[in-house]
mmCIF file of C-alpha atoms and ligand atoms in Angstrom:
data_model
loop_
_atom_site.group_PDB
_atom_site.id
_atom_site.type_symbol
_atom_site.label_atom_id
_atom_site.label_comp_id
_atom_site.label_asym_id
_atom_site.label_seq_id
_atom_site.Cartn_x
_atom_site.Cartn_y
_atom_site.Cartn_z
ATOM 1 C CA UNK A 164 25.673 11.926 6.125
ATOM 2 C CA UNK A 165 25.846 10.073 2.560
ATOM 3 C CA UNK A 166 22.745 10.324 0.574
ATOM 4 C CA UNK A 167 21.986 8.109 -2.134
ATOM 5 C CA UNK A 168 19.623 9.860 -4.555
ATOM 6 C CA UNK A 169 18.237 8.284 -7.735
ATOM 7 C CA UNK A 170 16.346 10.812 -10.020
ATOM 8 C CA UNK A 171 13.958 10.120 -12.547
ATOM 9 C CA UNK A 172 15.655 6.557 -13.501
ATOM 10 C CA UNK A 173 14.947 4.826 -16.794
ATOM 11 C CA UNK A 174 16.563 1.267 -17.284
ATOM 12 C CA UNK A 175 16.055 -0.914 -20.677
ATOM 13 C CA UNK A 176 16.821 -4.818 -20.798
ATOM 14 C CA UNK A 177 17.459 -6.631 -24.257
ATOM 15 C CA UNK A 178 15.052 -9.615 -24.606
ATOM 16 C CA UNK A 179 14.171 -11.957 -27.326
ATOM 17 C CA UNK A 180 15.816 -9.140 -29.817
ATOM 18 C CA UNK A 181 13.678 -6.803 -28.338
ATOM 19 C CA UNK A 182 14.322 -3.798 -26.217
ATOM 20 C CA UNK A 183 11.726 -3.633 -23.503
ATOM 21 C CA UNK A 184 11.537 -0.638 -20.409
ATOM 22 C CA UNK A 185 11.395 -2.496 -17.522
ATOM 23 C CA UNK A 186 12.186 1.220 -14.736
ATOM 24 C CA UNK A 187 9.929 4.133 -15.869
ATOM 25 C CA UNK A 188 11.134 7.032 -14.055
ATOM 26 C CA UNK A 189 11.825 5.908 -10.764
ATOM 27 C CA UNK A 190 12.884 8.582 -7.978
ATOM 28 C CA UNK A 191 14.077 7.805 -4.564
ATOM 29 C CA UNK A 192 16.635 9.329 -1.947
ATOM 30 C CA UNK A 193 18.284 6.715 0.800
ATOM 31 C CA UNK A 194 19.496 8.922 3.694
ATOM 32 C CA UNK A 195 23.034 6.980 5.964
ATOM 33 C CA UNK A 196 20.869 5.771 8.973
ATOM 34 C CA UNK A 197 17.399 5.282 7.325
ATOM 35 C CA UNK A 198 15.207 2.212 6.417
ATOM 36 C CA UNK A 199 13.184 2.160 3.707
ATOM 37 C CA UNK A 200 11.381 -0.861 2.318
ATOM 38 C CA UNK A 201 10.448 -1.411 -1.214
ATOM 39 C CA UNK A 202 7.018 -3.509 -2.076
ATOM 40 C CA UNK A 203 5.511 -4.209 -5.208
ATOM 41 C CA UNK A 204 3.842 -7.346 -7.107
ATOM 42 C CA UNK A 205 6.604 -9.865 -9.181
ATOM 43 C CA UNK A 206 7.744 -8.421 -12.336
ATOM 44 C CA UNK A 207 6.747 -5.070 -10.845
ATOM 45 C CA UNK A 208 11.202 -3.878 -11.826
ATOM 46 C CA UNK A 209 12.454 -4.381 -8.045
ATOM 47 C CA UNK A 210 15.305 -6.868 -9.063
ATOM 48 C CA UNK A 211 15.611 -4.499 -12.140
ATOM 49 C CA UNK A 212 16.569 -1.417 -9.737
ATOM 50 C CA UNK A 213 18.741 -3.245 -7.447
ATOM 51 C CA UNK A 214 20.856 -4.889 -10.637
ATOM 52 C CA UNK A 215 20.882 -1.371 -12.407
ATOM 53 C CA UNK A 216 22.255 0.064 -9.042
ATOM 54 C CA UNK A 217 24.966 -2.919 -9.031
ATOM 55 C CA UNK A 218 26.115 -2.005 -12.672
ATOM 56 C CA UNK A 219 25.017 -5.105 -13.922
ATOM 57 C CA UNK A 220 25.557 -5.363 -17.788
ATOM 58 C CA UNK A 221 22.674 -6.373 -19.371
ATOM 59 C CA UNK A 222 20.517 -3.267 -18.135
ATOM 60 C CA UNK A 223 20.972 -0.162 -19.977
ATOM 61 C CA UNK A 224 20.553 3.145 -18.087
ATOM 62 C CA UNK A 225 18.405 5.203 -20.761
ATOM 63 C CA UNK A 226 17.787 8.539 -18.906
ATOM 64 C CA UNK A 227 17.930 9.707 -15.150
ATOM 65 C CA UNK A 228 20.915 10.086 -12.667
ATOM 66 C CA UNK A 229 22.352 8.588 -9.732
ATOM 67 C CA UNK A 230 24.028 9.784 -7.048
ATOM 68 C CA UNK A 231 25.855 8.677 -3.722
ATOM 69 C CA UNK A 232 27.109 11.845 -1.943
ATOM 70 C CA UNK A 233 26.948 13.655 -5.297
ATOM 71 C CA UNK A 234 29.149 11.475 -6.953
ATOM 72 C CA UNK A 235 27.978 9.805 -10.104
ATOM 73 C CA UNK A 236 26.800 6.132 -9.419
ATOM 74 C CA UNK A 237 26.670 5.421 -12.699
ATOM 75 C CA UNK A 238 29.918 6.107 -14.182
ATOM 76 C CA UNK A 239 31.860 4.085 -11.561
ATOM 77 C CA UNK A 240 32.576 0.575 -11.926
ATOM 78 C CA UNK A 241 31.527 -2.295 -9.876
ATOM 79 C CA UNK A 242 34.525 -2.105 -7.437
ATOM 80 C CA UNK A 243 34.195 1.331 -7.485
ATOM 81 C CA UNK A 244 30.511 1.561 -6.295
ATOM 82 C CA UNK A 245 31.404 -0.684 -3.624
ATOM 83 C CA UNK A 246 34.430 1.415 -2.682
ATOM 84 C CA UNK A 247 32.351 4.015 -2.421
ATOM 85 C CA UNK A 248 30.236 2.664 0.206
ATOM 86 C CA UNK A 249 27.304 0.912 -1.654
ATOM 87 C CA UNK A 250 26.477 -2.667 -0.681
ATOM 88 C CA UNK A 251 24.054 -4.870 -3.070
ATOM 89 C CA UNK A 252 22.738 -8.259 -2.113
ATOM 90 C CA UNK A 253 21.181 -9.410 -4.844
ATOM 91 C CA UNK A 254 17.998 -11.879 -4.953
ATOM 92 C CA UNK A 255 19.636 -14.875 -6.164
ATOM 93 C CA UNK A 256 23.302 -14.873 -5.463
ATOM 94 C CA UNK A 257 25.963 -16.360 -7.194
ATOM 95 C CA UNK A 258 28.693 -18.993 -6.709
ATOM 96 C CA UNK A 259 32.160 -18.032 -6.853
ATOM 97 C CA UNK A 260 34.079 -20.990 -7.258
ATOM 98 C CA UNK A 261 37.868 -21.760 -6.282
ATOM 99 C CA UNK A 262 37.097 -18.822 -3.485
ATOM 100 C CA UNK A 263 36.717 -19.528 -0.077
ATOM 101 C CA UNK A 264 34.271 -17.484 2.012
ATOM 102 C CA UNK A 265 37.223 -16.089 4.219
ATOM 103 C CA UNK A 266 39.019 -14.928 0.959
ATOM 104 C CA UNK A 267 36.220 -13.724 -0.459
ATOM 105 C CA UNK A 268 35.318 -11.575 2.806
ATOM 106 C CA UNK A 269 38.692 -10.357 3.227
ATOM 107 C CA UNK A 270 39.467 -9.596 -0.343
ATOM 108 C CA UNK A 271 36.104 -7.474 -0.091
ATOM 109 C CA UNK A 272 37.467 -5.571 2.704
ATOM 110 C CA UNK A 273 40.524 -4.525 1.656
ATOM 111 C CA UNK A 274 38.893 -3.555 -1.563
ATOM 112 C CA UNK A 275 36.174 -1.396 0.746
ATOM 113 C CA UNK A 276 38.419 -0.439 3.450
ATOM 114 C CA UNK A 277 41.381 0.688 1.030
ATOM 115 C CA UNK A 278 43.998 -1.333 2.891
ATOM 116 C CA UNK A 279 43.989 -5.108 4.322
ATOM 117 C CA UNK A 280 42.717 -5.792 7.442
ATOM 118 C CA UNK A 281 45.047 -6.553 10.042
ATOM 119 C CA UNK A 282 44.906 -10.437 10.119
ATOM 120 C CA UNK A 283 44.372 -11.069 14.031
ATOM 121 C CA UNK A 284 41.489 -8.331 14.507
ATOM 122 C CA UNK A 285 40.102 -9.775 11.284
ATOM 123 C CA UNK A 286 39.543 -12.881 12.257
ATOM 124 C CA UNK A 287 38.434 -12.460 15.680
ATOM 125 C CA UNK A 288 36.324 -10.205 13.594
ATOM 126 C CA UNK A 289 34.848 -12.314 11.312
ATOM 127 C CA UNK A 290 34.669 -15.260 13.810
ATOM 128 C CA UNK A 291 32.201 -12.695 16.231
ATOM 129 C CA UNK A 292 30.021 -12.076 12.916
ATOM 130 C CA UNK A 293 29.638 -15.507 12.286
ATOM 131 C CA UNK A 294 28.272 -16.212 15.841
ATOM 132 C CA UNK A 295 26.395 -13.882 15.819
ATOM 133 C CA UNK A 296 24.438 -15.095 12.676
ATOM 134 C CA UNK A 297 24.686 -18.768 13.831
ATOM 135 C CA UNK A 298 26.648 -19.394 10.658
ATOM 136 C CA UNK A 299 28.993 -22.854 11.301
ATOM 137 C CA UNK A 300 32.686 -22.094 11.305
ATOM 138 C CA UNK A 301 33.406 -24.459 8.821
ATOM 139 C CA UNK A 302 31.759 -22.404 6.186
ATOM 140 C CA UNK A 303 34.407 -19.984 6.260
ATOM 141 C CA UNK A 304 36.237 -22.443 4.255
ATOM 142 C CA UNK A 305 33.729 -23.417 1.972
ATOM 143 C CA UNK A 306 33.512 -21.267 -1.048
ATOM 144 C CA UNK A 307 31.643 -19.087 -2.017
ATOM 145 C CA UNK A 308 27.714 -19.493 -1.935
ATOM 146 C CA UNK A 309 28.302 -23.132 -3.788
ATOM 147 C CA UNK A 310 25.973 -25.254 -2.625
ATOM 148 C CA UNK A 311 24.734 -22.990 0.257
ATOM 149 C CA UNK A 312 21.108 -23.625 1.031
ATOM 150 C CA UNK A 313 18.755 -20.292 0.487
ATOM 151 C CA UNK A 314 18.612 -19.902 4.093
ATOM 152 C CA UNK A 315 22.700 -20.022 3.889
ATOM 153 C CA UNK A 316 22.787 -17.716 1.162
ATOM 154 C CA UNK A 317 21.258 -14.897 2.526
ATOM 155 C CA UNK A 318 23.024 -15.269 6.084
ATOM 156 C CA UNK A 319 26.632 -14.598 3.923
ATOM 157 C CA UNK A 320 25.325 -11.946 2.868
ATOM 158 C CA UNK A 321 24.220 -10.563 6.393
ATOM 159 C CA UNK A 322 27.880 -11.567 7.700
ATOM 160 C CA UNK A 323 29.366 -9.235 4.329
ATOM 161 C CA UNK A 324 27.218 -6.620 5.262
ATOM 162 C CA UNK A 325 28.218 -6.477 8.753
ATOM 163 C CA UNK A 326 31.924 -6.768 7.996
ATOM 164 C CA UNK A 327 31.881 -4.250 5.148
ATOM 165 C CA UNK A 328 30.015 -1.791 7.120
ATOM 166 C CA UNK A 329 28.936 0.362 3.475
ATOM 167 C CA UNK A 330 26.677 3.835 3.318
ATOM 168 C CA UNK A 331 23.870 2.331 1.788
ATOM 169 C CA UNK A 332 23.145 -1.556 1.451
ATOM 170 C CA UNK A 333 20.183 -2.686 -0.930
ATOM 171 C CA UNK A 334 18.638 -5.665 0.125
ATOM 172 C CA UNK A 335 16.832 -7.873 -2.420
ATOM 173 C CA UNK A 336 14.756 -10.535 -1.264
ATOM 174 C CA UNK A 337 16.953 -11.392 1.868
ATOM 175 C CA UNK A 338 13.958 -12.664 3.374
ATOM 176 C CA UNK A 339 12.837 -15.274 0.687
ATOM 177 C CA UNK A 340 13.433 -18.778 1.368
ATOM 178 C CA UNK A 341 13.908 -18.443 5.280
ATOM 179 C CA UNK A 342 12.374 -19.997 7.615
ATOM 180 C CA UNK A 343 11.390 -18.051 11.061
ATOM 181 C CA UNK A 344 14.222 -18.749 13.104
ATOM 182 C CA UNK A 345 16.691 -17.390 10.083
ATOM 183 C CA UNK A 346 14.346 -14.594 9.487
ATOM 184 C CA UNK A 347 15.177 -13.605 12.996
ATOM 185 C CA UNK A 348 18.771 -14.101 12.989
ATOM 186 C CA UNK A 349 19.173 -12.279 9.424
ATOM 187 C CA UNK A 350 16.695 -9.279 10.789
ATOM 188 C CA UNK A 351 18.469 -9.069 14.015
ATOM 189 C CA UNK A 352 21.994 -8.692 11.745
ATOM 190 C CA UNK A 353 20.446 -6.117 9.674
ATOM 191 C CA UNK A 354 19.097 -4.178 12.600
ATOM 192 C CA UNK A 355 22.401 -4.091 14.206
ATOM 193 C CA UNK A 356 23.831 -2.440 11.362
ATOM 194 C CA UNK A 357 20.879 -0.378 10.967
ATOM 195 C CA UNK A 358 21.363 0.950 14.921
ATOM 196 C CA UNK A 359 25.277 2.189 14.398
ATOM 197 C CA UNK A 360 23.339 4.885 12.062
ATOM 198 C CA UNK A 361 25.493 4.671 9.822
ATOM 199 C CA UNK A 362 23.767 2.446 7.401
ATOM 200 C CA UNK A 363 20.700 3.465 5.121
ATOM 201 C CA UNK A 364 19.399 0.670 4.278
ATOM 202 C CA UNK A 365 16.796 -0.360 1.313
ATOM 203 C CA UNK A 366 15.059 -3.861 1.686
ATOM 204 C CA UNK A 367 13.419 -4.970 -1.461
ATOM 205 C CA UNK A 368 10.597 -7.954 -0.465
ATOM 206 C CA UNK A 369 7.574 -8.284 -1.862
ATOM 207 C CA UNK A 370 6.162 -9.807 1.577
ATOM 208 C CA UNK A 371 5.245 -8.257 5.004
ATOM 209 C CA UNK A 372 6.764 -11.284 6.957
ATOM 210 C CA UNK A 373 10.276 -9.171 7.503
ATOM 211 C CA UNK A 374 8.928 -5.833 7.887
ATOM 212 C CA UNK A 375 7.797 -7.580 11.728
ATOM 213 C CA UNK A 376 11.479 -7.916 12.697
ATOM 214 C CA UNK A 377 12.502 -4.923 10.524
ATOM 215 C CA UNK A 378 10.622 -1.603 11.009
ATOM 216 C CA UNK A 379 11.123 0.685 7.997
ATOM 217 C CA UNK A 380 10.782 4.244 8.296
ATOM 218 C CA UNK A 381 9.786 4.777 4.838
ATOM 219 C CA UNK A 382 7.588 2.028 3.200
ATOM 220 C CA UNK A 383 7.660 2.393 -0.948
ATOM 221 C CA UNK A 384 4.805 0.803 -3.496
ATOM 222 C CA UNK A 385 6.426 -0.116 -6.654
ATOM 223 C CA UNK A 386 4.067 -0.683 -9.903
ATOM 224 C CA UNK A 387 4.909 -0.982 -12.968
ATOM 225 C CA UNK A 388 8.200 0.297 -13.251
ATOM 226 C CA UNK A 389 8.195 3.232 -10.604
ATOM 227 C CA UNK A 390 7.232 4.014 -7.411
ATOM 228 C CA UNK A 391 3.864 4.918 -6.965
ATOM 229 C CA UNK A 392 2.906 5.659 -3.506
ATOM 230 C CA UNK A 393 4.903 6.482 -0.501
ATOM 231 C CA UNK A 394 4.197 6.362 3.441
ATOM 232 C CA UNK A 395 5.540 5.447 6.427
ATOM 233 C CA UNK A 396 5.611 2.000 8.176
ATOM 234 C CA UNK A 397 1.824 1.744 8.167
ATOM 235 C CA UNK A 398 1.872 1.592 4.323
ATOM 236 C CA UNK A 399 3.331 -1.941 4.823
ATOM 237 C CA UNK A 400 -0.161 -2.993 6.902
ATOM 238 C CA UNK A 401 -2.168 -1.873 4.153
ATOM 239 C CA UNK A 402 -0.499 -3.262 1.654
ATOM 240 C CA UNK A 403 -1.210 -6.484 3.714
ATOM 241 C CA UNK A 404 -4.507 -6.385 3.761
ATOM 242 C CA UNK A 405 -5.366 -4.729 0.416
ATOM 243 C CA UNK A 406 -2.732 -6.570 -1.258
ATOM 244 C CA UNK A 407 -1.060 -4.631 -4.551
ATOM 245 C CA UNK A 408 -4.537 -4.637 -7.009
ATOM 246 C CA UNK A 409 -5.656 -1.110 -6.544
ATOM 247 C CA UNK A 410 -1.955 -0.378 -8.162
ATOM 248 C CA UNK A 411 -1.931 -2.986 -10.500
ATOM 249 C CA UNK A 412 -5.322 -2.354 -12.012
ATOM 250 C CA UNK A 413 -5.367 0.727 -14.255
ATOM 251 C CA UNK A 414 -4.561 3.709 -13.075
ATOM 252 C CA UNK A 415 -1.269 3.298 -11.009
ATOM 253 C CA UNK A 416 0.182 1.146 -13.774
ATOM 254 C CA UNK A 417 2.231 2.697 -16.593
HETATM 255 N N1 LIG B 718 17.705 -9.943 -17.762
HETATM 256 C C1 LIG B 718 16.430 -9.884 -18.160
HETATM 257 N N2 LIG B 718 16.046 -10.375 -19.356
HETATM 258 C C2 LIG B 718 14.765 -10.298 -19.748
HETATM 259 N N3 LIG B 718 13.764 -9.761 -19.021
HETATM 260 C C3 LIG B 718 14.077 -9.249 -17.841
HETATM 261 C C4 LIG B 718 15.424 -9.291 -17.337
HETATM 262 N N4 LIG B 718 15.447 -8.714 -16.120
HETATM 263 C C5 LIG B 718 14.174 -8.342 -15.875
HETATM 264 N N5 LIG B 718 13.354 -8.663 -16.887
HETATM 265 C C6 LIG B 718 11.899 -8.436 -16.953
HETATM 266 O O1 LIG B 718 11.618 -7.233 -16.296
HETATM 267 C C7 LIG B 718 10.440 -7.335 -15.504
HETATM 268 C C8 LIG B 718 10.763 -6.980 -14.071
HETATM 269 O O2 LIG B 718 11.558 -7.998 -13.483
HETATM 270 P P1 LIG B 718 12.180 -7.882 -12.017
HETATM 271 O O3 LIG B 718 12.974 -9.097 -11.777
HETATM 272 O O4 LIG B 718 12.864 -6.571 -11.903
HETATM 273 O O5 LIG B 718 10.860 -7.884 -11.131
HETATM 274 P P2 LIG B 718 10.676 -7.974 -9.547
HETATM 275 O O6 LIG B 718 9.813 -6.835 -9.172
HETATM 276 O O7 LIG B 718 11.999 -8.097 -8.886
HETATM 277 O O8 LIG B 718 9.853 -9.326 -9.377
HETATM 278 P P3 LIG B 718 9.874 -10.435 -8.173
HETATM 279 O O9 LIG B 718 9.002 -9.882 -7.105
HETATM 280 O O10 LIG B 718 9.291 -11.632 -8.814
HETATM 281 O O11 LIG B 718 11.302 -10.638 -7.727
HETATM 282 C C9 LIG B 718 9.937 -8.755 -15.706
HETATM 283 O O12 LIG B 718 8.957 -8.738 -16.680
HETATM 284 C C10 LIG B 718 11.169 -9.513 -16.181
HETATM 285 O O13 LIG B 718 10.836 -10.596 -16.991
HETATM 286 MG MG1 LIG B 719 12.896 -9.521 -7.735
#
């Protein structure tokens, strides 16, 4: 079973010519098969840990490791993390234009799968995902996210990670911006995935709402920069009802 295991993470971000820690030291392990949710107020670093996981540029790793089945995360490149069997939907997607959705899923494939798909399983493939997520057939020509509503948006990415079938997916936001019946559809794709057990899965939200469709084994308070309290999925019902202010308000916070 892949494991992917992020020790004592530090991540920097360059802003207004200043250098500002956004992660302070933030430890988590993501077992193939488990569901974890992360929670935590806005600006809490949740984005911040799903872009540093995705290699994106502009956040520098300053101390801490990680690791998907012992292999070094960070030293791969972005095709190489998703070769490797990590999946990242990030919280505000972007367009990617001149490439059609069909293009765009098969490129991702072959790049994932290490050779192309064969064309006439693929697209019975692809046209069975796209039912299943009540996503129009005409968007498979369409390109990429450009001009896809929210609620579009975050189906594509349901119908990627379906297709791409990775080790561990990270989540971010998937739920914002639906509207119930798209919260079902989307939670319904990701527990599909989730009941193969081959998936370990790590939704980011800052609400409740998806954790009713989606129940996480392990349910993770992020403050400040780390995590600071960890539970199962009765953590989430607290956090409800309490909200985030006993973490925000001195002591939890950094
Ligand atoms: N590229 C960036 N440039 C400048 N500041 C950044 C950048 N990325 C993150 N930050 C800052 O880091 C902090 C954490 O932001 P992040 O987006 O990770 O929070 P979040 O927990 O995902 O919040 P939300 O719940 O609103 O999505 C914020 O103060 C934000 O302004
Ligand atoms: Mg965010």
């Amino acid at each position: 079973m892949a494991t992917l295991e992020i020790r004592d993470l530090h991540v920097t971000v360059e802003a207004d010519n200043a250098t500002k820690e956004i992660l302070k030291g933030v430890d988590l392990t993501v077992k193939q098969g488990e569901t974890h949710a992360i929670m935590g107020p806005n600006g809490s670093g949740k984005s911040t840990l799903a872009y540093s996981l995705a290699g994106h540029p502009k956040y520098t790793i300053t101390g801490g490791t990680v690791t998907l089945d012992g292999e070094d995360v960070l030293e791969m490149s972005v095709d190489e993390r998703a070769r490797a069997g990590l999946f990242l939907a990030m919280q505000y997607p972007v367009e990617v234009p001149g490439v059609s959705v069909s293009n765009f899923l098969r490129t991702s494939a072959t790049a994932v799968r290490g050779e192309a798909p064969k064309l006439r399983t693929w697209v019975k493939e692809v046209k069975e995902a796209m039912q299943r997520l009540n996503i129009d057939p005409s968007f498979a020509e369409r390109n990429v996210n450009e001009g896809f509503s929210g609620g579009e948006k975050k189906r594509h990415e349901i119908l990627q990670l379906e297709l791409l079938k990775p080790k561990v997916a990270v989540l971010d936001e998937t739920d914002s911006g639906l509207d119930v019946d798209a919260l079902r559809v989307v939670s319904e794709g990701v527990n599909r995935v989730r009941e193969t057990g081959e998936v370990g899965t790590l939704l980011i939200t800052h609400y409740t709402r998806i954790l009713r469709y989606i129940k996480p084994d392990f349910v993770h308070v992020f403050s400040a920069g780390r995590i600071v309290e960890s539970g199962g999925a009765e953590l989430a019902d607290k956090l409800e009802n309490e909200g985030y202010e006993v973490y925000t308000k001195g002591g939890a916070s950094a």
